[in-house]
mmCIF file of C-alpha atoms in Angstrom:
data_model
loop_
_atom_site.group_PDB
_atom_site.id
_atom_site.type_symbol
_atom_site.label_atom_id
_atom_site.label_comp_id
_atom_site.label_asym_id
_atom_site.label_seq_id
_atom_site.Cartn_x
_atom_site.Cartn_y
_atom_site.Cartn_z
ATOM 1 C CA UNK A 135 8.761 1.166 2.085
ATOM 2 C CA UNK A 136 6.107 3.504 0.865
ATOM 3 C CA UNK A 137 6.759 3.468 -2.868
ATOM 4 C CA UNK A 138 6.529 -0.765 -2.483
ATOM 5 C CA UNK A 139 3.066 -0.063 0.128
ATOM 6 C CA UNK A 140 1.449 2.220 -2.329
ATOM 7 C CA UNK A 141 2.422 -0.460 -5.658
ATOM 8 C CA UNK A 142 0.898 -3.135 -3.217
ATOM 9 C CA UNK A 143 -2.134 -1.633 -2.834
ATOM 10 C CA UNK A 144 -2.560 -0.524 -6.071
ATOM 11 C CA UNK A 145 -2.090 -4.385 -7.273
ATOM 12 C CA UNK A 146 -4.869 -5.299 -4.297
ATOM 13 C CA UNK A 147 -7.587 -3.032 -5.598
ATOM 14 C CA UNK A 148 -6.771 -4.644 -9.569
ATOM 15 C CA UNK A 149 -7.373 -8.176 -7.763
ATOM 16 C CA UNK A 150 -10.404 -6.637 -6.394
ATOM 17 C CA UNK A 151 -11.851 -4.952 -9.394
ATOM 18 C CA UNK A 152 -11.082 -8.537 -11.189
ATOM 19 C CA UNK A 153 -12.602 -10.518 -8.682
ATOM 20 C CA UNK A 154 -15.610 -8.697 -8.315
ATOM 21 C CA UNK A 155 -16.107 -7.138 -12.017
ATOM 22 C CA UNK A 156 -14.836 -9.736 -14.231
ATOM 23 C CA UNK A 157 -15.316 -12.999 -12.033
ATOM 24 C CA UNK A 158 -15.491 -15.996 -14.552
ATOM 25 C CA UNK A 159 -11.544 -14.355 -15.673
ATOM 26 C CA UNK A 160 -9.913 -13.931 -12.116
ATOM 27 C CA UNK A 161 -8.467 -17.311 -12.556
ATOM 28 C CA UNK A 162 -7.342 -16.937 -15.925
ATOM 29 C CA UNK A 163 -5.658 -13.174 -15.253
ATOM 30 C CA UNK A 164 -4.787 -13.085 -11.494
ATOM 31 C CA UNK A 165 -2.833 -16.295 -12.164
ATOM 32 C CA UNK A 166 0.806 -16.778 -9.961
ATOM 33 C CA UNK A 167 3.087 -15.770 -12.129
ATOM 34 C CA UNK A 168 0.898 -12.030 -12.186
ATOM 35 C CA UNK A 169 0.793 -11.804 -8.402
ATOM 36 C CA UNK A 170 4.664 -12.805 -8.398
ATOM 37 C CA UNK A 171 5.010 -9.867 -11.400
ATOM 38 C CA UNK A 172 3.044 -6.940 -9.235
ATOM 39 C CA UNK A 173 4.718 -7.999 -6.256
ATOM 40 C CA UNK A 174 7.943 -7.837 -7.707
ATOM 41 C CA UNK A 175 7.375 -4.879 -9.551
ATOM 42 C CA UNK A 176 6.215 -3.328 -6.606
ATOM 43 C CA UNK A 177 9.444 -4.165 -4.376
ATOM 44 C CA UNK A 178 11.646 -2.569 -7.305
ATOM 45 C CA UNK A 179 9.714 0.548 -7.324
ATOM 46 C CA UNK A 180 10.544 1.177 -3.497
ATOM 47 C CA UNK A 181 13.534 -0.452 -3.978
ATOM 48 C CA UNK A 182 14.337 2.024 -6.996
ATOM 49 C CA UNK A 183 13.366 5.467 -4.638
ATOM 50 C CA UNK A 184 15.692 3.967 -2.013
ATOM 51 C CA UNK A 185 18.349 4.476 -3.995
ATOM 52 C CA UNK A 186 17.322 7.876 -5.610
ATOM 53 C CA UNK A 187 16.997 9.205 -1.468
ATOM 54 C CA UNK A 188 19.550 7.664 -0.363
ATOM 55 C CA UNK A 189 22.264 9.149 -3.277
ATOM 56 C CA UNK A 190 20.590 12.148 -2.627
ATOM 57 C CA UNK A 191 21.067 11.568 1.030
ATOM 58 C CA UNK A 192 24.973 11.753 0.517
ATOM 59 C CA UNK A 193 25.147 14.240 -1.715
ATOM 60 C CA UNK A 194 24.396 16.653 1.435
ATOM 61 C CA UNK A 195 26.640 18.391 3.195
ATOM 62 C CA UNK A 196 25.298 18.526 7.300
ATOM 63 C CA UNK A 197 26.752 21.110 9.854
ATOM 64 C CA UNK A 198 23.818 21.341 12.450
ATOM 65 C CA UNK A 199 22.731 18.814 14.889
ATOM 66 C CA UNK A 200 23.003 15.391 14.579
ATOM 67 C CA UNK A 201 19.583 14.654 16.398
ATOM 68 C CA UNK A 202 16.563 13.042 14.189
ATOM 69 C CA UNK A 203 13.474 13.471 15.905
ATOM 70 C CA UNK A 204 12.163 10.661 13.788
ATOM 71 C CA UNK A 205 12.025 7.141 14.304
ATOM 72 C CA UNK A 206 14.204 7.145 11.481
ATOM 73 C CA UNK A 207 15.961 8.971 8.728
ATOM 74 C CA UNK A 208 13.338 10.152 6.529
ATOM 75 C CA UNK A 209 14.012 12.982 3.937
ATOM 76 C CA UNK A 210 12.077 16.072 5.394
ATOM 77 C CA UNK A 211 14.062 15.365 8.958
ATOM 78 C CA UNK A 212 17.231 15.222 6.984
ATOM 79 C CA UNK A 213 16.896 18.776 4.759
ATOM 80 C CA UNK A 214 15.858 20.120 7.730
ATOM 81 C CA UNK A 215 19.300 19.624 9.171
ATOM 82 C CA UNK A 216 21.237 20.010 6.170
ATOM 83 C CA UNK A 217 23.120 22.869 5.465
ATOM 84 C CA UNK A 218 23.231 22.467 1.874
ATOM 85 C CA UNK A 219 21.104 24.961 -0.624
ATOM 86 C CA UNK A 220 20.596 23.147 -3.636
ATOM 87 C CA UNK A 221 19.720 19.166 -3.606
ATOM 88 C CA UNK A 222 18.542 18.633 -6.957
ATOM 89 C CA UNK A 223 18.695 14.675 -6.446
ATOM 90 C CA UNK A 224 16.086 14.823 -3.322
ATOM 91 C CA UNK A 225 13.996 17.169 -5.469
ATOM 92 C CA UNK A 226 14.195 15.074 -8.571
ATOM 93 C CA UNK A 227 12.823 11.916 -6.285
ATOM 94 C CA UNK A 228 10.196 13.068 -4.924
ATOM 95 C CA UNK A 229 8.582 14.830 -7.845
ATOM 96 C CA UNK A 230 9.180 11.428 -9.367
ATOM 97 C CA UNK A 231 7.554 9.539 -6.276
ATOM 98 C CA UNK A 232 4.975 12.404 -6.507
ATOM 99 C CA UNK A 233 3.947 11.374 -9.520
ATOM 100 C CA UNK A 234 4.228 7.173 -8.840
ATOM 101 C CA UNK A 235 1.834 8.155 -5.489
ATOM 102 C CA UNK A 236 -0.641 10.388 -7.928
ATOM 103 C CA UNK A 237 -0.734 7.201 -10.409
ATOM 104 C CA UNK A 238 -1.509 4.689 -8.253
ATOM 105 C CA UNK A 239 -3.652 6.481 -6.298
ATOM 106 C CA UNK A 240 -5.607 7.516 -9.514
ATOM 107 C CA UNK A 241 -5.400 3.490 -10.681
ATOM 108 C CA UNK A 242 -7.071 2.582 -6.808
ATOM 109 C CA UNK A 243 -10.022 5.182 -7.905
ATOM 110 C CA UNK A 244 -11.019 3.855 -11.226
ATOM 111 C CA UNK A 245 -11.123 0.513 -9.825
ATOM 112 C CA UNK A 246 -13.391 1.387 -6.639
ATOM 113 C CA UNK A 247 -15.613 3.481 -9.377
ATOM 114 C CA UNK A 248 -15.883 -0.149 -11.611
ATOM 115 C CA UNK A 249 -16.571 -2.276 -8.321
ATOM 116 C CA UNK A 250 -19.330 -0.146 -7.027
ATOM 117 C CA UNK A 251 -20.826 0.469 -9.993
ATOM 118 C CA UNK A 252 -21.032 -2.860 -10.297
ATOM 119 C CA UNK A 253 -22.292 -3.781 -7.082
ATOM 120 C CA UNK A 254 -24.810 -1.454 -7.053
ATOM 121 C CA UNK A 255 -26.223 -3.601 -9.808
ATOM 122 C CA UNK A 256 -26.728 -6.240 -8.048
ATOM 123 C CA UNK A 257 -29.881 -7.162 -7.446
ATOM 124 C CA UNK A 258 -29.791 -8.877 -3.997
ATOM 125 C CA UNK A 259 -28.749 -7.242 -0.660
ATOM 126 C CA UNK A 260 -27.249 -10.011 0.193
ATOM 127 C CA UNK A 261 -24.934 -10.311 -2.410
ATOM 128 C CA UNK A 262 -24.185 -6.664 -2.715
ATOM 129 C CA UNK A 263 -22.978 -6.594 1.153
ATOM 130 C CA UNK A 264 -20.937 -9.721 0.848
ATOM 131 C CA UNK A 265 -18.930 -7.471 -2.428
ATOM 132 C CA UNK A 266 -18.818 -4.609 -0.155
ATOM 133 C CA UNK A 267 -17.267 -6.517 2.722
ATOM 134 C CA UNK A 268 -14.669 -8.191 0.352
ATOM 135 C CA UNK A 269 -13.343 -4.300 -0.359
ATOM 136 C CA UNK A 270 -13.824 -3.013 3.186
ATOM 137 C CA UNK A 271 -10.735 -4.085 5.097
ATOM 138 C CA UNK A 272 -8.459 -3.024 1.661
ATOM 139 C CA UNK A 273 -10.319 0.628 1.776
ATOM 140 C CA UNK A 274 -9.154 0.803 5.247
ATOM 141 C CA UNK A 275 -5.815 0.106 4.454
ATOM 142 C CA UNK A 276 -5.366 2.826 2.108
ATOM 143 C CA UNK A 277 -7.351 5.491 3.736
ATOM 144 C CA UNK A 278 -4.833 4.764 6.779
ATOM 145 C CA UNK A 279 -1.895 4.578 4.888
ATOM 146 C CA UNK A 280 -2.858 7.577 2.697
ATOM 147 C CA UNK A 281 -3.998 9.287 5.768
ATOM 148 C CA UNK A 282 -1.065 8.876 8.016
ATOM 149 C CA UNK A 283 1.233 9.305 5.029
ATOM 150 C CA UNK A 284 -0.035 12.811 4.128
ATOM 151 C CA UNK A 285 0.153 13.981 8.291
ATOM 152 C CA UNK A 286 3.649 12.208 8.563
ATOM 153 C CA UNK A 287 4.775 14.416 5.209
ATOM 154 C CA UNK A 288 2.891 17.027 5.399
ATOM 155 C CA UNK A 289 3.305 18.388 8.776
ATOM 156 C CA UNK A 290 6.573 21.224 9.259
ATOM 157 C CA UNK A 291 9.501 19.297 11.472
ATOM 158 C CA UNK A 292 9.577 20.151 14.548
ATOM 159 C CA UNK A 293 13.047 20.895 16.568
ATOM 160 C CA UNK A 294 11.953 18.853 19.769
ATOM 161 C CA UNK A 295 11.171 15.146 19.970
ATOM 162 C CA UNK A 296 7.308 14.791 19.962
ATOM 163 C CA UNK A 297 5.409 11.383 21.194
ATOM 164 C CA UNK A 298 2.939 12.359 18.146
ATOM 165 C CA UNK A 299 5.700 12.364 15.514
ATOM 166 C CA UNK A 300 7.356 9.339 16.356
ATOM 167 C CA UNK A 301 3.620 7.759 17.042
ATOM 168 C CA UNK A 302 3.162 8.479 13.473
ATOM 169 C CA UNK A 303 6.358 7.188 12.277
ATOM 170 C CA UNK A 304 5.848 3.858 13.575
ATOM 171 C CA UNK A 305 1.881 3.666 12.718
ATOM 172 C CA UNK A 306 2.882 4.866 8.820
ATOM 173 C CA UNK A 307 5.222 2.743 8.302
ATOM 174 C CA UNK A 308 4.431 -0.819 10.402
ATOM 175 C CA UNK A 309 0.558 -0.909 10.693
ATOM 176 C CA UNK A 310 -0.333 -0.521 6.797
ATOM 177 C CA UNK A 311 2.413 -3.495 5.943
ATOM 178 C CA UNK A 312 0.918 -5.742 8.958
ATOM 179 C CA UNK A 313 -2.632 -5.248 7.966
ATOM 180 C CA UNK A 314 -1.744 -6.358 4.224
ATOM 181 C CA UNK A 315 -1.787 -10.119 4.806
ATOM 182 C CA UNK A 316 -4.649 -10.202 7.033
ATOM 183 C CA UNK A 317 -6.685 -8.751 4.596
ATOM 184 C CA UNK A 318 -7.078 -11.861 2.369
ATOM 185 C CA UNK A 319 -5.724 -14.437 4.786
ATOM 186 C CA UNK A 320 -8.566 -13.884 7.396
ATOM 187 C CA UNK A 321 -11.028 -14.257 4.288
ATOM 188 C CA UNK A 322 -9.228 -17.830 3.686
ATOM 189 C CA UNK A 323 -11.108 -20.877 4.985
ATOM 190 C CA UNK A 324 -7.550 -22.666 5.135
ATOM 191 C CA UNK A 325 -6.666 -19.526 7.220
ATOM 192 C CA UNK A 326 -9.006 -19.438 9.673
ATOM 193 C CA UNK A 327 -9.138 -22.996 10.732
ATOM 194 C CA UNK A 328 -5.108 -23.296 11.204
ATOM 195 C CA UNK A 329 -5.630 -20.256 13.134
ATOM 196 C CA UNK A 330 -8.628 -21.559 14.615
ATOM 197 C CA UNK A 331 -6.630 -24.824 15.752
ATOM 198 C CA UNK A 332 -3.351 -22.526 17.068
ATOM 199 C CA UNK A 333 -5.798 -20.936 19.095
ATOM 200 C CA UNK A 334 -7.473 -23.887 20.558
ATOM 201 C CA UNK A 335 -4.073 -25.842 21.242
ATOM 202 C CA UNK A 336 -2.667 -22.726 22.740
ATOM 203 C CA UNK A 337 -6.448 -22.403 25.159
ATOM 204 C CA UNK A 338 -5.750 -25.817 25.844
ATOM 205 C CA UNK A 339 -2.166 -25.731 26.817
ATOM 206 C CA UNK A 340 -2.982 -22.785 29.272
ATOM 207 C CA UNK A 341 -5.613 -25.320 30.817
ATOM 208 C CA UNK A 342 -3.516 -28.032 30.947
ATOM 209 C CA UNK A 343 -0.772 -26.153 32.421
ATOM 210 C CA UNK A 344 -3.024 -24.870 35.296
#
C-alpha cells in the first residue's frame, strides 16, 4: 500500500506541474491512456514490494510471541518477534523501497519548485491563489502521508499494545488513500452537483420521512 500511495502521489504532483506549468499541453500529455500507465505502474510497484516482504516474511524463523501490536503485520513488528539473525530478503526490500520513497519524493520536489516558480510569476493575485489552491489539498496529502509514514516507521516497537500505535496504523494507511479521490473530484463541477443533488434528496427524504 505505501509503495502504490507514494507512486500515486508522485503521478499527482506531474499532473499538477503539467497543468499549471505547461497548460496549453495537459491535454495532449495527461491523456487516458498516461493516467491508466502511472496508475498501473504505480499498483505494480506496491504490488512488486508485497512480494519482496512477504518472501522475506517466510523466510523467518519465529519462536517468541505470537502477539502483533499492530493493526497488522508490518515488517518492523515482525523482526521484532523473529528469532532469526540474518534476513537478507527484508533488508534487500527496504533499501530498495528506500530508494523508490527517496525518488519519488525527490520527483514531488522538483515539481512543487517548477509550479511555484511559476506562480509566483503571475501577475494577478487572483490568479496566483486560484494555482495555489489547485496544489493545496495534494500538499496535504503528502505531508500527512510522509508525516505519519516516517512516525509509524520510525518509532522503536513497543512490547504492549498502544492506542497511539494502532491510531497511527489505521491513519497511515486509510486516510492518505481516502483523501486521494477527493482531491480532484471535489474540484469537478460534475462532482459537486451529483453530490450536491445526493445531498439534497437525502435532506429531503429526512423531511419527508418526519
Amino acid at each position: 500500500m505505501s509503495g502504490s500511495e507514494i507512486g500515486i502521489l508522485t503521478a499527482m504532483s506531474y499532473d499538477r506541474y503539467i497543468a499549471i506549468c505547461r497548460p496549453l499541453h495537459y491535454e495532449g500529455v495527461m491523456t487516458k491512456g498516461v493516467c491508466y500507465q502511472l496508475m498501473t505502474i504505480s499498483w505494480l510497484n506496491g504490488g512488486l514490494f508485497g512480494i519482496l516482504y512477504s518472501s522475506g516474511t517466510f523466510s523467518l524463523n519465529f519462536c517468541r510471541s505470537t502477539k502483533i501490536h499492530r493493526l497488522f503485520c508490518d515488517v518492523p513488528a515482525l523482526l521484532k518477534l523473529s528469532c532469526s539473525k540474518k534476513h537478507i530478503i527484508i533488508n534487500v526490500s527496504v533499501a530498495i523501497g528506500v530508494f523508490y520513497a527517496f525518488s519519488c519524493l525527490v520527483c514531488i520536489v522538483v515539481s512543487y519548485v517548477y509550479i511555484f516558480s511559476t506562480v509566483l510569476k503571475i501577475p494577478t493575485t487572483q490568479k496566483q491563489s486560484k494555482a495555489f489552491s489547485t496544489c493545496l489539498p495534494h500538499l496535504i496529502v503528502v505531508s500527512t502521508f510522509l508525516l505519519i509514514g516516517a512516525t509509524a516507521y520510525l518509532k522503536p516497537v513497543s512490547d504492549e499494545s498502544s492506542p497511539l500505535d494502532l491510531f497511527v496504523s489505521v491513519f497511515y494507511s486509510v486516510v492518505p488513500p481516502t483523501l486521494n479521490p477527493l482531491i480532484y473530484c471535489l474540484r469537478s463541477k460534475d462532482i459537486k452537483s451529483a453530490l450536491g443533488k445526493i445531498l439534497w434528496k437525502v435532506k429531503r427524504s429526512g423531511i419527508m420521512e418526519r
